[in-house]
Short mmCIF file of C-alpha atoms in Angstrom, two decimals:
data_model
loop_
_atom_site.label_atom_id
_atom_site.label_comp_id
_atom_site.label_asym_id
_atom_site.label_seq_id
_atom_site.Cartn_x
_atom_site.Cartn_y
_atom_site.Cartn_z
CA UNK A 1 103.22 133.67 97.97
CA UNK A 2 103.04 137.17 99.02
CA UNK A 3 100.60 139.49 100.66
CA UNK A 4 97.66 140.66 98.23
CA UNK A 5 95.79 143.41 99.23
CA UNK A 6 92.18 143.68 98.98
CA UNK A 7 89.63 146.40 97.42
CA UNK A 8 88.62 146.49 101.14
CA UNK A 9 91.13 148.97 102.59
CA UNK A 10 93.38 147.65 105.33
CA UNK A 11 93.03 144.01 104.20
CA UNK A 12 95.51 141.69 102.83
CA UNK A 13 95.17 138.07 101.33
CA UNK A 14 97.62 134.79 101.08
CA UNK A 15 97.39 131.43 99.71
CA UNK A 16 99.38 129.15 102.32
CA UNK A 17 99.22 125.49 100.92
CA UNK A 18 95.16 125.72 99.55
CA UNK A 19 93.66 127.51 102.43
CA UNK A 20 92.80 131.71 102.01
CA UNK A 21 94.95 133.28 104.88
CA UNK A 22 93.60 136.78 106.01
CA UNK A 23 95.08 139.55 107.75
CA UNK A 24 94.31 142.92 108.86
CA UNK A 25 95.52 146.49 108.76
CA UNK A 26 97.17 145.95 112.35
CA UNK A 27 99.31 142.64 110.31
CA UNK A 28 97.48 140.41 112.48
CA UNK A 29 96.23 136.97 110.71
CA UNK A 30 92.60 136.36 111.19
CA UNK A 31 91.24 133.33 111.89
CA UNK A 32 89.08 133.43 108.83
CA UNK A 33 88.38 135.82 105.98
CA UNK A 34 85.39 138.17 106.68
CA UNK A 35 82.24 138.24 105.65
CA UNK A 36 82.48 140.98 103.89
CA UNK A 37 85.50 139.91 101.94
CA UNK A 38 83.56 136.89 100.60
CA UNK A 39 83.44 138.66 97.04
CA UNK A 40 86.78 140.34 96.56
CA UNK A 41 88.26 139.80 93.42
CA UNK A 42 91.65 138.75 94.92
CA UNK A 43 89.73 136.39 97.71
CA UNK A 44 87.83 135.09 94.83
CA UNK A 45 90.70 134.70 92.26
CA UNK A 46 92.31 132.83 95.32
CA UNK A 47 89.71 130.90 96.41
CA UNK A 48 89.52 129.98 93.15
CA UNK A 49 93.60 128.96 92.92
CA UNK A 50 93.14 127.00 95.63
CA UNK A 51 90.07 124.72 94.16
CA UNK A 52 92.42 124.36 91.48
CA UNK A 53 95.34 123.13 93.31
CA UNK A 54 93.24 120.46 95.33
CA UNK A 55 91.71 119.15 92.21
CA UNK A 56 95.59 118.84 90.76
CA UNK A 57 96.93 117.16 93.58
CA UNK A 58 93.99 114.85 93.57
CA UNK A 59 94.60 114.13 90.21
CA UNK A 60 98.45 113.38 90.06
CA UNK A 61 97.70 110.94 93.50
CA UNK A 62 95.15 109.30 91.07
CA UNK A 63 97.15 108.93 88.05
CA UNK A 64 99.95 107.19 90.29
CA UNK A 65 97.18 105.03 92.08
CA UNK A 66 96.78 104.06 88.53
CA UNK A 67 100.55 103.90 87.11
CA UNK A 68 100.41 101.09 90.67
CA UNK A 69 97.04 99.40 90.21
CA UNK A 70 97.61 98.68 86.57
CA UNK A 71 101.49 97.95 86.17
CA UNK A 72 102.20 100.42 84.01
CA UNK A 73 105.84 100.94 83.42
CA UNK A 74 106.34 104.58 83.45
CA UNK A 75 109.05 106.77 81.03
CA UNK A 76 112.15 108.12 83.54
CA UNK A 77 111.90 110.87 81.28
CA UNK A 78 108.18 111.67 82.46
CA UNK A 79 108.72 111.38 86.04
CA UNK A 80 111.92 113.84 85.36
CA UNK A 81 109.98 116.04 83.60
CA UNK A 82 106.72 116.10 86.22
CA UNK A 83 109.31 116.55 89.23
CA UNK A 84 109.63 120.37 89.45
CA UNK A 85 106.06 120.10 90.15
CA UNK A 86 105.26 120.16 94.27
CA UNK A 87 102.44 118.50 93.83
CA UNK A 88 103.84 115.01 91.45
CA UNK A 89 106.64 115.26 93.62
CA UNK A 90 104.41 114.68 96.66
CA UNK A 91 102.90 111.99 95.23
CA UNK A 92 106.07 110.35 94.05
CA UNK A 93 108.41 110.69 96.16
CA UNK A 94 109.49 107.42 98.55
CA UNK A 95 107.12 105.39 95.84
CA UNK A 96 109.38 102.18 95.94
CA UNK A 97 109.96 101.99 91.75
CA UNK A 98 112.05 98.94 90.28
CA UNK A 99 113.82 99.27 86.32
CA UNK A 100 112.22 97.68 83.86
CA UNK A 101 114.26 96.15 81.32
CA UNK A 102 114.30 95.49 77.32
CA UNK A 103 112.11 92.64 77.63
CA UNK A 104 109.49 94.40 79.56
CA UNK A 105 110.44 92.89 83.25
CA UNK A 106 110.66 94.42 86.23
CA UNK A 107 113.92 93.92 87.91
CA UNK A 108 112.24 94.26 91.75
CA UNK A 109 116.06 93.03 93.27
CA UNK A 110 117.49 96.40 92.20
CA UNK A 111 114.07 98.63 93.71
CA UNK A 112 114.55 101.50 95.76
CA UNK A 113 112.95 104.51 97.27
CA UNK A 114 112.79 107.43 94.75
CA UNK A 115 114.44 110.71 96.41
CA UNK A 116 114.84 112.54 93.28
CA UNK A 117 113.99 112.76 89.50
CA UNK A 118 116.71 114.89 87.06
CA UNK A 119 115.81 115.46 83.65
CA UNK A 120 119.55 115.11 83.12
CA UNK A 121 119.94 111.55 81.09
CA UNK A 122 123.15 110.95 82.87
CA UNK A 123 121.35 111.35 86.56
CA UNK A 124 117.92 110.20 85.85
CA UNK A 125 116.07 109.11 88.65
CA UNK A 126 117.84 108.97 92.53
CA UNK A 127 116.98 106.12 94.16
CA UNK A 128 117.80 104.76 97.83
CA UNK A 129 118.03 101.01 97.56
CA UNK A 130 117.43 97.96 100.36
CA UNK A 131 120.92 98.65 101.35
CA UNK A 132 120.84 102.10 101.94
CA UNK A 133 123.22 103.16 99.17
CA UNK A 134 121.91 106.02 96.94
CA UNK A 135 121.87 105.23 92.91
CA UNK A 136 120.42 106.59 89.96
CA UNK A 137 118.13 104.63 87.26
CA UNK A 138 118.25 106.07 83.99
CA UNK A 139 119.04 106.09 80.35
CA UNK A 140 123.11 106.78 81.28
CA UNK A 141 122.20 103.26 83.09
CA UNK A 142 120.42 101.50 80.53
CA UNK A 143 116.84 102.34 82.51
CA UNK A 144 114.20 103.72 79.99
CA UNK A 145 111.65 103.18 82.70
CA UNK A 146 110.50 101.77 85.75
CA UNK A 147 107.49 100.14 87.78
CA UNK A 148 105.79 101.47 90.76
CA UNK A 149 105.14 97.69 91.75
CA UNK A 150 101.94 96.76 93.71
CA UNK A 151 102.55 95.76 97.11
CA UNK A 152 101.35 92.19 96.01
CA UNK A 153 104.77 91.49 93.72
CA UNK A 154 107.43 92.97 96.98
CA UNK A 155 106.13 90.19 99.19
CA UNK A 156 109.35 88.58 99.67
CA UNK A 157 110.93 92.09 100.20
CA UNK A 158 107.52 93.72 102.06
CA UNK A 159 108.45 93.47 105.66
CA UNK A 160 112.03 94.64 105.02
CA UNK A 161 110.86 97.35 103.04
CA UNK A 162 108.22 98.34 105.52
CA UNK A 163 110.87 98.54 108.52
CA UNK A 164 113.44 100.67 106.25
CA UNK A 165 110.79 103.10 105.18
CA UNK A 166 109.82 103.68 108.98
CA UNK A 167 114.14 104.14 109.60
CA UNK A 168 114.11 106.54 107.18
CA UNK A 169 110.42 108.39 108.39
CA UNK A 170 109.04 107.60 104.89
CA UNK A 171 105.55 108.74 104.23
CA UNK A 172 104.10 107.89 100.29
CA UNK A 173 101.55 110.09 99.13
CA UNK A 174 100.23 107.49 97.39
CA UNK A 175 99.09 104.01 98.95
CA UNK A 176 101.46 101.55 98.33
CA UNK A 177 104.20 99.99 100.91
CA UNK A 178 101.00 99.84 103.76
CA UNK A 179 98.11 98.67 101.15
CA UNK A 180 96.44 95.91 102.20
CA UNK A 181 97.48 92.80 100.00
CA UNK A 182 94.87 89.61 99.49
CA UNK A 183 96.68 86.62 98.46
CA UNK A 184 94.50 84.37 96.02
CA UNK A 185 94.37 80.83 98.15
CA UNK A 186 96.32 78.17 96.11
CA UNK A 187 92.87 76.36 95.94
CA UNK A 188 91.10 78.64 94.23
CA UNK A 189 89.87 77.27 91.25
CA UNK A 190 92.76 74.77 91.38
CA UNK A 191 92.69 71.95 88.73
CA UNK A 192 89.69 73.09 87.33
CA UNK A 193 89.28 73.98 83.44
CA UNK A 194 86.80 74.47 80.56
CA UNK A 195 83.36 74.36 81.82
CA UNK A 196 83.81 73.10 84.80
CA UNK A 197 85.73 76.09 86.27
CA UNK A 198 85.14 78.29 89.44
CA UNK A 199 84.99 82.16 88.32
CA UNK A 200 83.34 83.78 90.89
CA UNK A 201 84.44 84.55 94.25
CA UNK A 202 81.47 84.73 96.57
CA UNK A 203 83.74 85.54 100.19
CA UNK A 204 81.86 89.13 99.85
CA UNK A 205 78.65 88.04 99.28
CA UNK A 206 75.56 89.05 101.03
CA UNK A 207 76.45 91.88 102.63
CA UNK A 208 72.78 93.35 103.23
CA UNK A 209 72.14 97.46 102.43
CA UNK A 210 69.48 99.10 103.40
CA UNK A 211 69.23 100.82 100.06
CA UNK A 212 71.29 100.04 97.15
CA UNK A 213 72.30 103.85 97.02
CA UNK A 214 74.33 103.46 99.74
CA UNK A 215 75.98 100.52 98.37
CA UNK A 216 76.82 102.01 95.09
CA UNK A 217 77.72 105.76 96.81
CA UNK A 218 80.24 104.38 98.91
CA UNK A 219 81.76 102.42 95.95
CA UNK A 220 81.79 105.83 93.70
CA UNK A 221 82.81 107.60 96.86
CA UNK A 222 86.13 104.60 96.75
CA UNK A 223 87.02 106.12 93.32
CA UNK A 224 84.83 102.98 91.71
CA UNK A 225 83.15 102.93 88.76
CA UNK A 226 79.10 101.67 88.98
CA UNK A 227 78.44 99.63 85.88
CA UNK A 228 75.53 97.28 85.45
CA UNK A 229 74.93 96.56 88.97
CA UNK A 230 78.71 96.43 89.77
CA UNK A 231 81.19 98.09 90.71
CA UNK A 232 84.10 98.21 88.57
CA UNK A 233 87.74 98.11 89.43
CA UNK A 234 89.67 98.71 85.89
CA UNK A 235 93.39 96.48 85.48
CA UNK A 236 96.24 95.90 83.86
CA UNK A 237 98.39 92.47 84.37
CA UNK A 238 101.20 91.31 82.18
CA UNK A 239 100.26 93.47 79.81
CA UNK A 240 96.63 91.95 79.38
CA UNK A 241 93.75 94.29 80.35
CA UNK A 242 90.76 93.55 82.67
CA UNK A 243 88.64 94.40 85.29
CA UNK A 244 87.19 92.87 88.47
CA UNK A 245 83.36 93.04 89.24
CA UNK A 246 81.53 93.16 92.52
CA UNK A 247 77.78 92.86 91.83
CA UNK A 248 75.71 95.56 94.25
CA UNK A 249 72.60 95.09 92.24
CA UNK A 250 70.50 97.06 89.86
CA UNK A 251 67.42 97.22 91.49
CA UNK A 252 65.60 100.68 92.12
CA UNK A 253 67.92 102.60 94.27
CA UNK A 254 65.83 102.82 97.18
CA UNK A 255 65.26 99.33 97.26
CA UNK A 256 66.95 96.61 99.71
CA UNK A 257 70.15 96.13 98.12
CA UNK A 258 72.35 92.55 98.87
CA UNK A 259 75.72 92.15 97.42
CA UNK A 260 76.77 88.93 95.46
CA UNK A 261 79.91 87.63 94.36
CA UNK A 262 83.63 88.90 92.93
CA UNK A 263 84.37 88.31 89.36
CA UNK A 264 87.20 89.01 86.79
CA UNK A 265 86.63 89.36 83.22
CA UNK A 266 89.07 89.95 80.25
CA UNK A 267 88.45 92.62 77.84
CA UNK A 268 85.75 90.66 75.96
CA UNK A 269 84.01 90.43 78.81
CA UNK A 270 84.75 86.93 79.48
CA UNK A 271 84.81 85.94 82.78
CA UNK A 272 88.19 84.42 83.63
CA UNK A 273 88.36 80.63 85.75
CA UNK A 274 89.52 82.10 89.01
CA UNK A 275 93.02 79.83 88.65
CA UNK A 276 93.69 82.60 85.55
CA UNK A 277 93.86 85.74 88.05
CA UNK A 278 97.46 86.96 88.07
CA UNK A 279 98.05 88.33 91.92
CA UNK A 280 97.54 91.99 91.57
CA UNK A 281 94.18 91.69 89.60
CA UNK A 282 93.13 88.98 92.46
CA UNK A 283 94.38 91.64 95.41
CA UNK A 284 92.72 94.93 93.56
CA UNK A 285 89.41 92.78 93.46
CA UNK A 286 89.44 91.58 97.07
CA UNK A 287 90.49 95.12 98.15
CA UNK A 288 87.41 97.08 96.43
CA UNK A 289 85.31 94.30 97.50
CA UNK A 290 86.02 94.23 100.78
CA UNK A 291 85.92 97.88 101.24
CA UNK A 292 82.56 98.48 100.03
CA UNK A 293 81.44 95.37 102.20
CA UNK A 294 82.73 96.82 105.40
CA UNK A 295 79.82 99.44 105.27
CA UNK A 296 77.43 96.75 105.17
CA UNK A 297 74.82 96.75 107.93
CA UNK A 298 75.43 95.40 111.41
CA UNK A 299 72.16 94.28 113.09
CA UNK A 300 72.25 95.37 116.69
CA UNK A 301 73.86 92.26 118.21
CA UNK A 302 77.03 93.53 116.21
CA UNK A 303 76.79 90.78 113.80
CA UNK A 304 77.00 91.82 109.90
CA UNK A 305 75.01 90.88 107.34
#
């Protein structure tokens, strides 16, 4: 972007990335914008520009969070088509994606970084597999669309792919190749049906606040939904949706607040036997339990609560 200048003679105004640039008759860039600029149409119309484009780049990094969290295959033709824009493309670019095929898979052997989206059917997506050779996903190759797989389903690839993105200085805009991953232990709720079965996950419980507020802030402040005295962490696994539950508490919010356990339920609101939680819905739960237990309070010995 250009110089604009201002109704106050001798100023001009610039929009570098979202931050109002300023400089004066002499062509010198200021530090800040004056005072007295503060109401200038153009510093206002910018200021304004630049609101917007942090609210749309928070956005897009949210909507791919989301394409991750919930396995949602995604059209080649939409990523193609959402490219031009700087910031999709700085959310999606060196996102490991994998083609899905006809029957809905994910084919994770043939993933790759993406490098480049072309609305052209016989490019499609560019894509830098394991090996280092550069290929393209798309309709011309019998790709419709592809997953942004959860860090949880590249385990047997994650290291490699970890030590290749730091070869080639790889840096995701959205969290996915360094997100923590919780396995779900093989004994949880092993062998155990009907009735009888485990479905709660208490590893997070009693984590002491001194008011629930806090507890409940710093989930909303994760990008958590507060629901009934839990927090709510929304999911999609093989196609089935759900959601994982952390209970805070519903007290008054200035009250003593003590967290309980971790809890998946299907749409119904059943909650599932903790044997039936596929391994992203099990690592999503631990994750947004075990971030809003980490601000839990520590007594002055430096043991937690």
């Amino acid at each position: 972007m250009g110089w604009i200048d201002t109704e106050s003679g001798g100023y001009a105004v610039t929009l570098e990335g979202t931050k109002v640039l300023c400089r004066n008759a002499a062509g010198r860039t200021l530090k800040q914008v004056p005072p007295k600029l503060k109401d200038d149409p153009e510093v206002v119309r910018l200021r304004q520009l630049a609101e917007w484009l942090e609210r749309h780049e928070r956005e897009c990094r949210e909507q791919v969070d989301a394409w991750l969290v919930r396995s949602l295959p995604v059209p080649v033709t939409l990523l193609a088509r959402v490219w031009p824009d700087p910031a999709w493309r700085a959310a999606l670019r060196d996102l490991v994606v994998a083609p899905v095929g006809a029957d809905g898979a994910a084919d994770v052997a043939r993933a790759g970084f993406l490098r480049d989206a072309d609305p052209d059917p016989e490019r499609g997506l560019g894509v830098v597999d394991l090996d280092g050779d550069s290929v393209r996903l798309g309709p011309a190759q019998g790709v419709e669309s592809v997953l942004i797989p959860h860090p949880v389903l590249l385990l047997d690839d994650l290291d490699e792919l970890r030590e290749f993105a730091a070869e080639l200085g790889v840096e995701q805009g959205a969290e996915q190749l360094f997100r923590e991953v919780w396995r779900r232990p093989e004994d949880a709720g092993a062998g155990e049906s009907g009735e009888g079965a485990v479905d709660e996950w208490r590893a997070y419980a009693d984590g002491k606040f001194e008011q629930l507020r806090h507890a409940t802030a710093r989930a909303a402040a994760l990008g958590y939904r507060v629901r009934g005295g839990h927090a709510v962490c929304p999911l999609v696994e093989d196609g089935r949706s759900l959601e994982a539950a952390y209970w805070l508490g519903e007290d008054y919010p200035d009250a003593e607040g003590w967290t309980g356990s971790l809890e998946w339920r299907d749409r119904t609101g059943r909650r599932l036997p903790l044997a039936e939680v596929g391994p992203v819905a099990w690592s999503e739960g631990e994750r947004m339990a075990a971030l809003v237990y980490a601000s839990r309070v520590v007594d002055e010995e430096g043991d937690a609560r």
